[in-house]
Coordinates of C-alpha atoms in Angstrom, one line a residue:
M76 CA -83.2 -126.8 -87.9
F77 CA -86.2 -125.2 -89.6
V78 CA -89.3 -124.8 -87.5
L79 CA -92.6 -125.0 -89.3
G80 CA -95.5 -123.1 -87.7
P81 CA -98.8 -124.7 -86.6
F82 CA -99.5 -127.6 -89.0
P83 CA -102.4 -126.8 -91.4
M84 CA -105.4 -129.1 -91.1
C85 CA -106.5 -130.8 -94.3
D86 CA -109.7 -129.4 -95.7
S87 CA -111.9 -131.0 -98.3
S88 CA -109.8 -129.8 -101.3
T89 CA -106.3 -130.6 -100.0
S90 CA -103.9 -133.6 -100.0
L91 CA -101.4 -134.5 -97.3
L92 CA -98.0 -135.6 -98.4
P93 CA -94.7 -136.3 -96.8
S94 CA -92.1 -134.4 -98.8
S95 CA -89.9 -137.5 -99.0
I96 CA -87.3 -136.0 -101.4
E97 CA -86.3 -132.4 -101.9
T98 CA -84.3 -130.8 -104.7
C99 CA -82.2 -128.0 -103.3
W100 CA -81.9 -125.0 -105.6
L101 CA -80.4 -121.7 -104.5
Q102 CA -82.6 -120.0 -107.0
L103 CA -85.7 -119.7 -104.9
V104 CA -84.6 -120.8 -101.5
V105 CA -83.0 -119.3 -98.4
I106 CA -81.3 -121.4 -95.7
W107 CA -81.5 -118.7 -93.0
P108 CA -81.1 -114.9 -93.0
G109 CA -77.7 -113.9 -94.3
T110 CA -76.7 -117.2 -95.9
Y111 CA -77.2 -117.8 -99.5
I112 CA -79.3 -116.1 -102.1
S113 CA -78.7 -117.2 -105.7
E114 CA -77.4 -114.8 -108.3
Y115 CA -79.9 -116.3 -110.7
Y116 CA -82.7 -113.9 -109.9
Q117 CA -83.1 -110.2 -110.3
T118 CA -83.7 -107.7 -107.5
S119 CA -87.5 -108.0 -107.8
F120 CA -87.3 -111.7 -106.9
L121 CA -85.1 -111.0 -103.9
I122 CA -87.6 -108.4 -102.7
T123 CA -90.3 -110.9 -103.1
L124 CA -88.4 -113.5 -101.1
R125 CA -87.8 -111.0 -98.3
S126 CA -91.5 -110.2 -98.1
G127 CA -92.4 -113.9 -97.8
P128 CA -93.2 -115.7 -94.6
T129 CA -91.0 -115.3 -91.6
N130 CA -88.9 -118.4 -90.7
L131 CA -89.4 -119.5 -94.3
V132 CA -89.4 -123.3 -94.9
P133 CA -87.1 -123.6 -98.0
C134 CA -86.9 -125.6 -101.2
S135 CA -89.3 -125.5 -104.1
D136 CA -89.2 -129.0 -105.6
M137 CA -90.6 -132.2 -104.1
A138 CA -91.8 -135.7 -104.7
G139 CA -93.8 -137.7 -102.2
E140 CA -96.5 -140.2 -101.4
V141 CA -100.1 -139.1 -100.7
M142 CA -100.9 -140.0 -97.0
S143 CA -104.4 -138.5 -96.8
V144 CA -107.0 -136.7 -99.0
G145 CA -109.9 -134.4 -98.4
E146 CA -113.4 -135.7 -98.8
D147 CA -114.0 -133.8 -102.0
V148 CA -110.7 -134.9 -103.7
K149 CA -111.5 -137.3 -106.5
D150 CA -108.3 -137.4 -108.6
W151 CA -105.9 -138.7 -105.9
K152 CA -105.8 -141.5 -103.4
V153 CA -103.6 -142.6 -100.6
G154 CA -100.4 -144.1 -101.9
D155 CA -100.2 -142.1 -105.1
R156 CA -96.8 -140.8 -106.1
V157 CA -96.9 -137.2 -106.9
C158 CA -95.0 -133.9 -107.4
A159 CA -96.4 -130.5 -106.7
N160 CA -96.0 -127.7 -109.3
F161 CA -93.4 -125.1 -108.5
A162 CA -96.1 -122.3 -108.3
I163 CA -99.0 -124.2 -106.8
G164 CA -101.5 -121.6 -108.2
H165 CA -100.2 -121.7 -111.8
L166 CA -102.5 -124.2 -113.4
H167 CA -102.5 -123.2 -117.0
G168 CA -101.7 -120.3 -119.4
D169 CA -99.3 -117.5 -118.8
P170 CA -98.1 -116.6 -115.3
T171 CA -99.8 -113.7 -113.5
A172 CA -98.8 -111.7 -110.4
A173 CA -101.2 -113.9 -108.5
T174 CA -99.7 -117.2 -109.6
I175 CA -96.1 -116.0 -109.2
A176 CA -97.1 -115.2 -105.5
T177 CA -97.6 -119.0 -105.0
G178 CA -94.0 -120.0 -105.6
L179 CA -92.9 -122.7 -103.1
G180 CA -89.8 -121.9 -101.0
G181 CA -90.0 -118.2 -101.8
Q182 CA -93.3 -116.5 -101.6
V183 CA -94.9 -119.3 -99.6
H184 CA -93.4 -121.9 -97.3
G185 CA -91.4 -124.6 -99.2
V186 CA -91.1 -128.3 -99.0
L187 CA -88.1 -129.1 -96.8
T188 CA -90.4 -130.9 -94.3
E189 CA -91.7 -134.4 -93.8
Y190 CA -95.4 -133.5 -94.2
R191 CA -97.2 -130.8 -96.1
T192 CA -100.7 -130.1 -97.4
F193 CA -101.2 -129.1 -101.1
P194 CA -104.2 -128.1 -103.1
A195 CA -105.2 -131.2 -105.0
N196 CA -105.2 -129.4 -108.4
S197 CA -101.5 -128.4 -107.9
L198 CA -100.3 -132.0 -108.1
V199 CA -99.1 -134.2 -111.0
S200 CA -98.4 -137.9 -111.1
I201 CA -94.8 -139.1 -111.1
P202 CA -93.7 -141.0 -114.3
R203 CA -93.5 -144.7 -113.5
S204 CA -89.9 -144.9 -114.7
L205 CA -88.6 -142.4 -112.1
S206 CA -87.7 -142.9 -108.4
Y207 CA -88.7 -140.3 -105.8
E208 CA -85.2 -138.8 -105.9
E209 CA -85.4 -138.4 -109.7
A210 CA -88.9 -137.1 -109.7
S211 CA -88.0 -134.5 -107.1
T212 CA -85.8 -132.7 -109.7
L213 CA -88.7 -132.0 -112.2
P214 CA -90.8 -129.1 -110.8
C215 CA -88.3 -126.3 -111.4
A216 CA -85.4 -127.2 -113.6
A217 CA -87.1 -129.7 -115.9
L218 CA -90.2 -127.7 -116.3
T219 CA -88.3 -124.5 -117.0
A220 CA -86.4 -126.2 -119.8
Y221 CA -89.6 -127.7 -121.2
N222 CA -91.4 -124.4 -121.2
A223 CA -88.4 -122.8 -123.0
L224 CA -88.1 -125.5 -125.8
H225 CA -91.8 -126.4 -126.1
G226 CA -93.2 -122.8 -125.8
P227 CA -94.8 -120.6 -128.4
V228 CA -92.1 -121.6 -131.0
P229 CA -91.3 -125.2 -130.1
M230 CA -88.1 -126.9 -131.2
K231 CA -88.3 -129.4 -134.0
A232 CA -86.2 -132.5 -134.9
G233 CA -83.0 -131.3 -136.6
D234 CA -83.0 -127.9 -134.8
Y235 CA -79.7 -126.8 -133.2
V236 CA -80.1 -126.1 -129.5
L237 CA -77.3 -124.4 -127.6
V238 CA -77.3 -125.0 -123.8
L239 CA -75.0 -122.9 -121.6
G240 CA -73.4 -124.7 -118.7
T241 CA -74.2 -128.0 -117.1
G242 CA -76.5 -127.0 -114.2
G243 CA -80.0 -128.3 -113.7
V244 CA -81.9 -126.4 -116.3
S245 CA -79.2 -126.8 -118.9
I246 CA -78.9 -130.5 -118.5
F247 CA -82.6 -131.0 -118.7
G248 CA -82.6 -128.7 -121.8
L249 CA -80.0 -131.0 -123.3
Q250 CA -82.0 -134.2 -122.5
L251 CA -85.3 -132.8 -123.7
A252 CA -83.7 -131.6 -126.9
V253 CA -82.2 -135.0 -127.6
A254 CA -85.5 -136.6 -127.0
A255 CA -87.0 -134.3 -129.6
G256 CA -84.4 -135.2 -132.2
A257 CA -82.5 -131.8 -132.0
V258 CA -78.8 -131.4 -132.3
V259 CA -77.3 -130.1 -129.0
I260 CA -74.3 -127.9 -128.5
A261 CA -73.2 -127.7 -124.8
T262 CA -70.8 -125.4 -123.1
S263 CA -68.8 -125.6 -119.9
S264 CA -65.5 -124.5 -118.3
S265 CA -64.9 -128.1 -117.3
D266 CA -63.8 -130.8 -119.8
E267 CA -65.0 -133.5 -117.3
K268 CA -68.5 -132.0 -117.2
L269 CA -68.4 -131.8 -121.0
K270 CA -67.7 -135.5 -121.1
I271 CA -70.9 -136.1 -119.2
A272 CA -72.8 -133.8 -121.5
S273 CA -71.6 -135.9 -124.4
K274 CA -72.7 -139.1 -122.7
L275 CA -76.1 -137.5 -122.2
G276 CA -76.4 -136.8 -125.9
A277 CA -74.8 -133.5 -126.8
K278 CA -73.3 -133.8 -130.3
H279 CA -70.9 -130.9 -129.9
V280 CA -69.2 -129.5 -126.8
I281 CA -67.3 -126.3 -126.2
N282 CA -65.0 -125.4 -123.3
Y283 CA -65.5 -121.6 -123.0
K284 CA -62.4 -121.2 -120.9
T285 CA -60.1 -122.6 -123.6
Q286 CA -62.3 -121.2 -126.4
P287 CA -63.4 -117.7 -125.1
N288 CA -64.8 -116.8 -128.5
W289 CA -67.2 -119.7 -128.3
E290 CA -69.8 -118.0 -130.4
Q291 CA -67.4 -118.4 -133.4
E292 CA -67.2 -122.1 -132.7
V293 CA -71.0 -122.3 -132.6
M294 CA -71.2 -120.7 -136.0
K295 CA -68.6 -123.1 -137.4
I296 CA -70.6 -126.1 -136.1
T297 CA -73.8 -124.8 -137.7
N298 CA -72.0 -123.9 -141.0
G299 CA -72.6 -120.2 -140.4
A300 CA -76.3 -120.5 -139.9
G301 CA -76.5 -120.2 -136.1
V302 CA -78.6 -122.1 -133.6
D303 CA -82.4 -122.2 -133.5
H304 CA -82.7 -122.1 -129.7
V305 CA -80.5 -121.0 -126.8
I306 CA -80.9 -122.0 -123.1
E307 CA -79.4 -118.8 -121.8
V308 CA -78.5 -118.9 -118.1
G309 CA -75.5 -116.6 -118.1
G310 CA -77.3 -113.2 -118.4
Q311 CA -75.4 -110.0 -119.3
G312 CA -72.1 -111.7 -119.5
T313 CA -73.1 -114.3 -122.1
L314 CA -76.1 -112.8 -123.9
P315 CA -74.1 -110.8 -126.5
K316 CA -72.4 -114.1 -127.6
S317 CA -75.7 -116.0 -127.5
I318 CA -77.1 -113.4 -129.9
Q319 CA -74.2 -113.8 -132.2
S320 CA -74.7 -117.6 -132.0
T321 CA -78.4 -117.5 -133.0
R322 CA -79.8 -117.7 -136.5
P323 CA -82.0 -114.9 -137.9
G324 CA -85.4 -115.4 -136.4
G325 CA -84.1 -117.7 -133.6
Q326 CA -85.2 -118.0 -130.0
I327 CA -83.2 -117.1 -126.9
H328 CA -84.7 -118.3 -123.6
I329 CA -83.7 -116.1 -120.7
I330 CA -83.5 -118.2 -117.5
G331 CA -80.8 -116.7 -115.3
F332 CA -77.7 -114.6 -115.0
V333 CA -75.0 -116.7 -113.3
S334 CA -72.1 -115.4 -115.4
Q335 CA -69.6 -113.2 -113.6
D336 CA -68.7 -111.4 -116.8
T337 CA -69.8 -107.7 -116.7
T338 CA -69.7 -107.2 -120.5
D339 CA -71.4 -104.1 -121.7
A340 CA -74.8 -105.1 -123.0
G341 CA -75.5 -101.9 -124.7
S342 CA -75.4 -103.5 -128.2
L343 CA -78.1 -106.1 -127.4
V344 CA -80.9 -104.1 -128.9
V345 CA -79.1 -103.7 -132.2
G346 CA -78.1 -107.4 -132.3
C347 CA -81.7 -108.5 -131.7
I348 CA -83.2 -106.2 -134.3
K349 CA -80.5 -107.1 -136.8
G350 CA -81.1 -110.8 -136.3
A351 CA -84.9 -110.6 -135.8
I352 CA -84.2 -112.6 -132.6
T353 CA -86.8 -113.2 -129.9
L354 CA -85.7 -113.0 -126.3
R355 CA -88.2 -114.7 -124.0
G356 CA -88.1 -114.7 -120.2
I357 CA -89.0 -118.1 -118.7
Q358 CA -91.0 -118.2 -115.4
I359 CA -90.9 -121.9 -114.7
G360 CA -94.2 -123.3 -116.1
S361 CA -97.8 -124.3 -115.4
R362 CA -99.3 -127.5 -114.1
A363 CA -100.7 -128.2 -117.6
Q364 CA -97.2 -128.0 -119.0
F365 CA -95.9 -130.3 -116.2
V366 CA -98.4 -132.9 -117.3
D367 CA -97.4 -132.6 -120.9
M368 CA -93.7 -132.8 -120.0
N369 CA -94.3 -136.0 -118.0
R370 CA -95.9 -137.6 -121.0
L371 CA -92.7 -136.8 -123.0
I372 CA -90.6 -138.3 -120.1
A373 CA -92.7 -141.4 -120.1
A374 CA -92.3 -141.8 -123.8
H375 CA -88.5 -141.3 -123.7
P376 CA -87.5 -142.7 -120.3
I377 CA -83.8 -143.4 -121.0
V378 CA -82.7 -140.1 -122.6
T379 CA -84.8 -138.0 -120.2
R380 CA -83.8 -139.7 -116.9
P381 CA -82.8 -136.9 -114.5
Y382 CA -79.1 -136.6 -113.9
I383 CA -78.5 -136.4 -110.1
D384 CA -75.0 -135.5 -108.9
R385 CA -75.4 -136.2 -105.2
V386 CA -78.1 -137.1 -102.7
F387 CA -77.7 -135.8 -99.1
P388 CA -79.7 -137.0 -96.1
F389 CA -81.8 -134.4 -94.3
E390 CA -79.3 -134.2 -91.5
K391 CA -76.7 -132.8 -93.9
A392 CA -78.9 -130.3 -95.6
K393 CA -76.5 -127.5 -94.9
E394 CA -73.7 -129.5 -96.6
A395 CA -76.0 -129.9 -99.6
Y396 CA -76.3 -126.1 -99.9
S397 CA -72.5 -125.7 -99.5
Y398 CA -71.9 -128.3 -102.2
L399 CA -74.4 -126.5 -104.6
E400 CA -72.7 -123.2 -103.9
S401 CA -69.3 -124.7 -104.8
Q402 CA -70.6 -125.2 -108.4
A403 CA -68.8 -128.6 -108.5
H404 CA -72.0 -130.3 -109.3
I405 CA -73.5 -131.2 -112.7
G406 CA -77.3 -131.6 -113.0
K407 CA -79.1 -131.7 -109.7
V408 CA -78.5 -132.0 -106.0
V409 CA -81.1 -133.7 -103.8
I410 CA -81.9 -133.8 -100.1
K411 CA -83.7 -136.9 -99.0
V412 CA -86.0 -136.1 -96.1
T413 CA -87.3 -139.5 -95.1
R414 CA -85.3 -142.7 -94.7
D415 CA -86.2 -145.9 -96.6

Protein backbone atom coordinates (compact mmCIF):
# COMPACT_ATOMS: atom_id res chain seq x y z
CA MET A 1 0.00 0.00 0.00
CA PHE A 2 1.26 3.47 -0.84
CA VAL A 3 0.88 6.12 1.77
CA LEU A 4 0.32 9.69 0.65
CA GLY A 5 1.45 12.44 2.98
CA PRO A 6 -0.78 15.18 4.37
CA PHE A 7 -3.45 15.93 1.80
CA PRO A 8 -2.80 19.30 0.12
CA MET A 9 -5.59 21.84 0.52
CA CYS A 10 -7.05 23.38 -2.64
CA ASP A 11 -6.01 26.96 -3.16
CA SER A 12 -7.65 29.38 -5.57
CA SER A 13 -5.77 28.07 -8.62
CA THR A 14 -6.11 24.32 -8.18
CA SER A 15 -8.65 21.67 -9.07
CA LEU A 16 -9.39 18.55 -7.03
CA LEU A 17 -9.74 15.27 -8.89
CA PRO A 18 -10.16 11.63 -8.03
CA SER A 19 -7.59 9.84 -10.19
CA SER A 20 -10.16 7.29 -11.23
CA ILE A 21 -8.04 5.54 -13.85
CA GLU A 22 -4.28 5.17 -13.96
CA THR A 23 -2.04 3.98 -16.72
CA CYS A 24 0.95 2.11 -15.34
CA TRP A 25 4.24 2.63 -17.12
CA LEU A 26 7.53 1.44 -15.81
CA GLN A 27 9.18 4.31 -17.65
CA LEU A 28 8.69 6.91 -14.97
CA VAL A 29 7.31 5.05 -12.02
CA VAL A 30 8.68 3.07 -9.09
CA ILE A 31 6.60 0.61 -7.10
CA TRP A 32 8.80 0.55 -4.03
CA PRO A 33 12.58 0.68 -3.48
CA GLY A 34 14.36 -2.15 -5.23
CA THR A 35 11.51 -3.31 -7.44
CA TYR A 36 11.21 -2.11 -11.03
CA ILE A 37 12.90 0.72 -12.86
CA SER A 38 12.39 0.69 -16.60
CA GLU A 39 15.29 0.30 -18.97
CA TYR A 40 13.64 2.98 -21.12
CA TYR A 41 15.42 5.87 -19.50
CA GLN A 42 19.03 6.90 -19.16
CA THR A 43 21.04 7.25 -15.97
CA SER A 44 20.14 10.91 -15.63
CA PHE A 45 16.46 9.99 -15.36
CA LEU A 46 17.17 7.34 -12.75
CA ILE A 47 19.12 9.87 -10.70
CA THR A 48 16.20 12.29 -10.97
CA LEU A 49 13.80 9.62 -9.77
CA ARG A 50 15.95 8.83 -6.76
CA SER A 51 16.11 12.51 -5.84
CA GLY A 52 12.32 12.84 -5.92
CA PRO A 53 9.95 12.68 -2.96
CA THR A 54 10.33 9.96 -0.37
CA ASN A 55 7.59 7.32 -0.41
CA LEU A 56 6.86 8.35 -3.98
CA VAL A 57 3.28 7.95 -5.18
CA PRO A 58 3.78 6.29 -8.58
CA CYS A 59 2.18 6.55 -12.03
CA SER A 60 2.24 9.47 -14.41
CA ASP A 61 -0.97 9.18 -16.44
CA MET A 62 -4.51 9.75 -15.25
CA ALA A 63 -8.07 10.54 -16.21
CA GLY A 64 -10.65 11.69 -13.72
CA GLU A 65 -13.62 13.84 -12.81
CA VAL A 66 -13.29 17.31 -11.26
CA MET A 67 -14.72 17.25 -7.72
CA SER A 68 -13.92 20.80 -6.61
CA VAL A 69 -12.33 23.95 -8.01
CA GLY A 70 -10.60 26.95 -6.50
CA GLU A 71 -12.47 30.27 -6.45
CA ASP A 72 -10.25 31.74 -9.18
CA VAL A 73 -10.59 28.78 -11.55
CA LYS A 74 -12.66 29.84 -14.58
CA ASP A 75 -12.03 27.12 -17.17
CA TRP A 76 -13.17 24.08 -15.19
CA LYS A 77 -16.23 23.09 -13.24
CA VAL A 78 -17.28 20.20 -11.04
CA GLY A 79 -18.04 17.13 -13.16
CA ASP A 80 -15.63 17.94 -16.01
CA ARG A 81 -13.74 14.94 -17.40
CA VAL A 82 -10.04 15.74 -17.62
CA CYS A 83 -6.49 14.47 -17.93
CA ALA A 84 -3.43 16.13 -16.45
CA ASN A 85 -0.36 16.71 -18.59
CA PHE A 86 2.55 14.38 -17.84
CA ALA A 87 4.76 17.32 -16.76
CA ILE A 88 2.27 19.61 -15.07
CA GLY A 89 4.54 22.64 -15.55
CA HIS A 90 5.13 22.11 -19.30
CA LEU A 91 2.45 24.34 -20.81
CA HIS A 92 3.92 25.18 -24.22
CA GLY A 93 7.16 25.35 -26.18
CA ASP A 94 10.29 23.31 -25.61
CA PRO A 95 10.91 21.51 -22.31
CA THR A 96 13.19 23.16 -19.79
CA ALA A 97 14.93 21.93 -16.67
CA ALA A 98 12.13 23.53 -14.67
CA THR A 99 9.31 21.83 -16.61
CA ILE A 100 11.06 18.44 -16.60
CA ALA A 101 11.18 18.70 -12.80
CA THR A 102 7.37 18.61 -12.72
CA GLY A 103 7.00 15.09 -14.17
CA LEU A 104 4.30 13.13 -12.36
CA GLY A 105 5.31 9.85 -10.75
CA GLY A 106 9.02 10.64 -10.89
CA GLN A 107 10.09 14.11 -9.89
CA VAL A 108 6.82 14.81 -8.05
CA HIS A 109 4.20 12.52 -6.52
CA GLY A 110 2.18 10.65 -9.12
CA VAL A 111 -1.44 9.73 -9.60
CA LEU A 112 -1.99 6.24 -8.16
CA THR A 113 -4.39 7.71 -5.60
CA GLU A 114 -8.12 8.39 -5.35
CA TYR A 115 -7.83 12.17 -4.94
CA ARG A 116 -5.23 14.68 -6.02
CA THR A 117 -4.96 18.43 -6.58
CA PHE A 118 -3.67 19.85 -9.86
CA PRO A 119 -2.93 23.35 -11.16
CA ALA A 120 -5.91 24.24 -13.32
CA ASN A 121 -3.67 25.15 -16.27
CA SER A 122 -2.18 21.62 -16.35
CA LEU A 123 -5.47 19.97 -17.29
CA VAL A 124 -7.04 19.14 -20.67
CA SER A 125 -10.53 17.95 -21.55
CA ILE A 126 -11.03 14.29 -22.40
CA PRO A 127 -12.33 13.66 -25.94
CA ARG A 128 -16.01 12.74 -25.76
CA SER A 129 -15.48 9.46 -27.61
CA LEU A 130 -13.16 8.06 -24.94
CA SER A 131 -13.88 6.32 -21.65
CA TYR A 132 -11.88 7.16 -18.54
CA GLU A 133 -9.85 3.98 -19.07
CA GLU A 134 -9.01 4.97 -22.64
CA ALA A 135 -8.28 8.59 -21.79
CA SER A 136 -5.90 7.60 -19.01
CA THR A 137 -3.49 6.25 -21.65
CA LEU A 138 -3.02 9.60 -23.39
CA PRO A 139 -0.67 11.79 -21.27
CA CYS A 140 2.59 9.89 -21.83
CA ALA A 141 2.46 7.37 -24.67
CA ALA A 142 0.04 9.13 -26.99
CA LEU A 143 1.52 12.58 -26.48
CA THR A 144 5.05 11.27 -26.99
CA ALA A 145 4.04 9.75 -30.33
CA TYR A 146 2.18 12.92 -31.31
CA ASN A 147 5.16 15.12 -30.45
CA ALA A 148 7.40 12.87 -32.55
CA LEU A 149 5.23 12.74 -35.66
CA HIS A 150 3.80 16.27 -35.49
CA GLY A 151 6.95 18.06 -34.34
CA PRO A 152 9.26 20.44 -36.28
CA VAL A 153 9.04 18.21 -39.40
CA PRO A 154 5.51 16.79 -39.27
CA MET A 155 4.56 13.67 -41.20
CA LYS A 156 2.42 14.05 -44.29
CA ALA A 157 -0.14 11.85 -46.00
CA GLY A 158 1.73 9.24 -48.00
CA ASP A 159 4.84 9.28 -45.80
CA TYR A 160 6.30 5.98 -44.67
CA VAL A 161 6.39 5.66 -40.88
CA LEU A 162 8.34 2.83 -39.23
CA VAL A 163 7.28 1.91 -35.68
CA LEU A 164 9.46 -0.44 -33.67
CA GLY A 165 7.60 -2.83 -31.40
CA THR A 166 4.02 -2.82 -30.15
CA GLY A 167 4.26 -1.03 -26.83
CA GLY A 168 2.26 2.03 -25.87
CA VAL A 169 4.19 4.71 -27.79
CA SER A 170 4.62 2.52 -30.87
CA ILE A 171 0.92 1.60 -31.08
CA PHE A 172 -0.13 5.22 -30.67
CA GLY A 173 2.44 6.19 -33.32
CA LEU A 174 0.87 3.62 -35.64
CA GLN A 175 -2.63 4.94 -35.02
CA LEU A 176 -1.73 8.62 -35.37
CA ALA A 177 0.17 7.89 -38.58
CA VAL A 178 -2.83 6.03 -40.02
CA ALA A 179 -5.08 8.96 -39.09
CA ALA A 180 -2.74 11.29 -41.02
CA GLY A 181 -2.80 9.09 -44.12
CA ALA A 182 0.73 7.75 -43.74
CA VAL A 183 1.86 4.22 -44.63
CA VAL A 184 2.91 2.33 -41.50
CA ILE A 185 5.52 -0.42 -41.23
CA ALA A 186 5.43 -2.17 -37.83
CA THR A 187 7.93 -4.57 -36.29
CA SER A 188 7.62 -7.14 -33.50
CA SER A 189 9.03 -10.49 -32.43
CA SER A 190 5.48 -11.87 -32.16
CA ASP A 191 3.31 -12.79 -35.14
CA GLU A 192 0.23 -12.52 -32.92
CA LYS A 193 1.10 -8.94 -32.00
CA LEU A 194 1.74 -8.15 -35.66
CA LYS A 195 -1.76 -9.39 -36.48
CA ILE A 196 -3.13 -6.78 -34.09
CA ALA A 197 -0.87 -4.12 -35.61
CA SER A 198 -2.32 -4.97 -39.01
CA LYS A 199 -5.87 -4.69 -37.68
CA LEU A 200 -4.99 -1.25 -36.32
CA GLY A 201 -3.90 -0.10 -39.77
CA ALA A 202 -0.27 -1.10 -40.36
CA LYS A 203 0.13 -1.78 -44.10
CA HIS A 204 3.32 -3.80 -43.65
CA VAL A 205 4.58 -5.90 -40.73
CA ILE A 206 7.98 -7.46 -40.06
CA ASN A 207 8.90 -10.11 -37.49
CA TYR A 208 12.43 -9.13 -36.51
CA LYS A 209 13.14 -12.56 -35.02
CA THR A 210 12.48 -14.39 -38.26
CA GLN A 211 13.86 -11.48 -40.31
CA PRO A 212 16.86 -10.24 -38.31
CA ASN A 213 17.96 -8.03 -41.21
CA TRP A 214 14.68 -6.17 -41.03
CA GLU A 215 16.20 -2.97 -42.38
CA GLN A 216 16.60 -4.71 -45.74
CA GLU A 217 12.91 -5.60 -45.74
CA VAL A 218 12.05 -1.97 -44.97
CA MET A 219 14.08 -0.86 -47.98
CA LYS A 220 12.27 -3.41 -50.18
CA ILE A 221 8.88 -2.16 -49.00
CA THR A 222 9.85 1.45 -49.78
CA ASN A 223 11.38 0.53 -53.17
CA GLY A 224 14.83 1.44 -51.95
CA ALA A 225 13.85 4.92 -50.78
CA GLY A 226 13.66 4.41 -47.00
CA VAL A 227 11.09 5.67 -44.52
CA ASP A 228 10.34 9.28 -43.67
CA HIS A 229 9.90 8.82 -39.91
CA VAL A 230 10.97 6.21 -37.35
CA ILE A 231 9.48 5.74 -33.88
CA GLU A 232 12.72 4.48 -32.32
CA VAL A 233 12.29 2.80 -28.92
CA GLY A 234 15.09 0.24 -29.11
CA GLY A 235 18.10 2.49 -28.63
CA GLN A 236 21.63 1.32 -29.30
CA GLY A 237 20.57 -2.16 -30.36
CA THR A 238 18.23 -0.98 -33.12
CA LEU A 239 19.43 2.51 -34.04
CA PRO A 240 21.98 1.41 -36.68
CA LYS A 241 19.25 -0.52 -38.52
CA SER A 242 16.83 2.39 -38.12
CA ILE A 243 19.38 4.67 -39.77
CA GLN A 244 19.77 2.20 -42.63
CA SER A 245 15.97 2.13 -42.98
CA THR A 246 15.58 5.92 -43.22
CA ARG A 247 15.56 8.00 -46.39
CA PRO A 248 18.08 10.81 -46.89
CA GLY A 249 16.82 13.75 -44.86
CA GLY A 250 14.50 11.54 -42.81
CA GLN A 251 13.59 11.84 -39.14
CA ILE A 252 14.35 9.36 -36.36
CA HIS A 253 12.55 10.07 -33.11
CA ILE A 254 14.49 8.75 -30.11
CA ILE A 255 12.11 7.64 -27.37
CA GLY A 256 13.75 4.80 -25.44
CA PHE A 257 16.25 1.98 -25.41
CA VAL A 258 14.47 -1.26 -24.63
CA SER A 259 16.50 -3.43 -27.01
CA GLN A 260 18.78 -5.96 -25.31
CA ASP A 261 21.12 -5.88 -28.31
CA THR A 262 24.52 -4.34 -27.48
CA THR A 263 25.52 -3.63 -31.07
CA ASP A 264 28.45 -1.27 -31.39
CA ALA A 265 26.99 2.13 -32.20
CA GLY A 266 30.29 3.65 -33.29
CA SER A 267 29.18 4.04 -36.90
CA LEU A 268 26.07 6.08 -36.05
CA VAL A 269 27.71 9.43 -36.69
CA VAL A 270 28.84 8.40 -40.16
CA GLY A 271 25.42 6.99 -40.97
CA CYS A 272 23.63 10.15 -39.90
CA ILE A 273 25.99 12.42 -41.85
CA LYS A 274 25.86 10.23 -44.93
CA GLY A 275 22.07 10.18 -44.92
CA ALA A 276 21.55 13.75 -43.66
CA ILE A 277 19.34 12.14 -41.00
CA THR A 278 17.95 14.01 -38.02
CA LEU A 279 17.92 12.31 -34.63
CA ARG A 280 15.47 14.00 -32.26
CA GLY A 281 15.03 13.10 -28.62
CA ILE A 282 11.41 13.24 -27.45
CA GLN A 283 10.57 14.46 -23.95
CA ILE A 284 6.80 13.69 -23.86
CA GLY A 285 5.06 16.97 -24.82
CA SER A 286 3.43 20.18 -23.66
CA ARG A 287 -0.14 20.89 -22.61
CA ALA A 288 -0.60 22.89 -25.83
CA GLN A 289 0.39 19.81 -27.85
CA PHE A 290 -1.97 17.71 -25.73
CA VAL A 291 -4.87 19.98 -26.71
CA ASP A 292 -3.91 19.74 -30.39
CA MET A 293 -3.61 15.95 -30.17
CA ASN A 294 -7.06 15.66 -28.61
CA ARG A 295 -8.52 17.60 -31.54
CA LEU A 296 -6.99 15.02 -33.89
CA ILE A 297 -8.39 12.17 -31.77
CA ALA A 298 -11.84 13.78 -31.80
CA ALA A 299 -11.66 14.10 -35.60
CA HIS A 300 -10.61 10.44 -36.08
CA PRO A 301 -12.23 8.60 -33.14
CA ILE A 302 -12.15 5.12 -34.66
CA VAL A 303 -8.54 4.82 -35.86
CA THR A 304 -7.13 6.65 -32.82
CA ARG A 305 -9.04 4.74 -30.12
CA PRO A 306 -6.45 3.67 -27.51
CA TYR A 307 -5.60 -0.02 -27.52
CA ILE A 308 -5.80 -1.34 -23.95
CA ASP A 309 -4.45 -4.81 -23.29
CA ARG A 310 -5.76 -5.27 -19.74
CA VAL A 311 -7.39 -3.30 -16.93
CA PHE A 312 -6.47 -4.21 -13.34
CA PRO A 313 -8.33 -3.12 -10.20
CA PHE A 314 -6.40 -1.03 -7.70
CA GLU A 315 -6.11 -4.01 -5.35
CA LYS A 316 -4.07 -5.83 -8.03
CA ALA A 317 -1.71 -2.98 -8.87
CA LYS A 318 1.35 -5.15 -8.18
CA GLU A 319 0.03 -7.73 -10.63
CA ALA A 320 -0.34 -4.99 -13.22
CA TYR A 321 3.33 -4.11 -12.86
CA SER A 322 4.35 -7.76 -13.10
CA TYR A 323 2.27 -8.16 -16.24
CA LEU A 324 3.85 -5.07 -17.78
CA GLU A 325 7.32 -6.33 -16.93
CA SER A 326 6.55 -9.64 -18.67
CA GLN A 327 6.23 -7.75 -21.99
CA ALA A 328 3.28 -9.96 -22.91
CA HIS A 329 1.11 -6.89 -23.44
CA ILE A 330 0.42 -4.84 -26.54
CA GLY A 331 -0.51 -1.20 -26.21
CA LYS A 332 -1.38 -0.10 -22.69
CA VAL A 333 -1.99 -1.58 -19.23
CA VAL A 334 -4.39 0.28 -16.95
CA ILE A 335 -5.08 0.33 -13.20
CA LYS A 336 -8.61 1.38 -12.31
CA VAL A 337 -8.52 3.09 -8.93
CA THR A 338 -12.20 3.69 -8.26
CA ARG A 339 -15.08 1.27 -8.71
CA ASP A 340 -18.05 2.01 -10.95
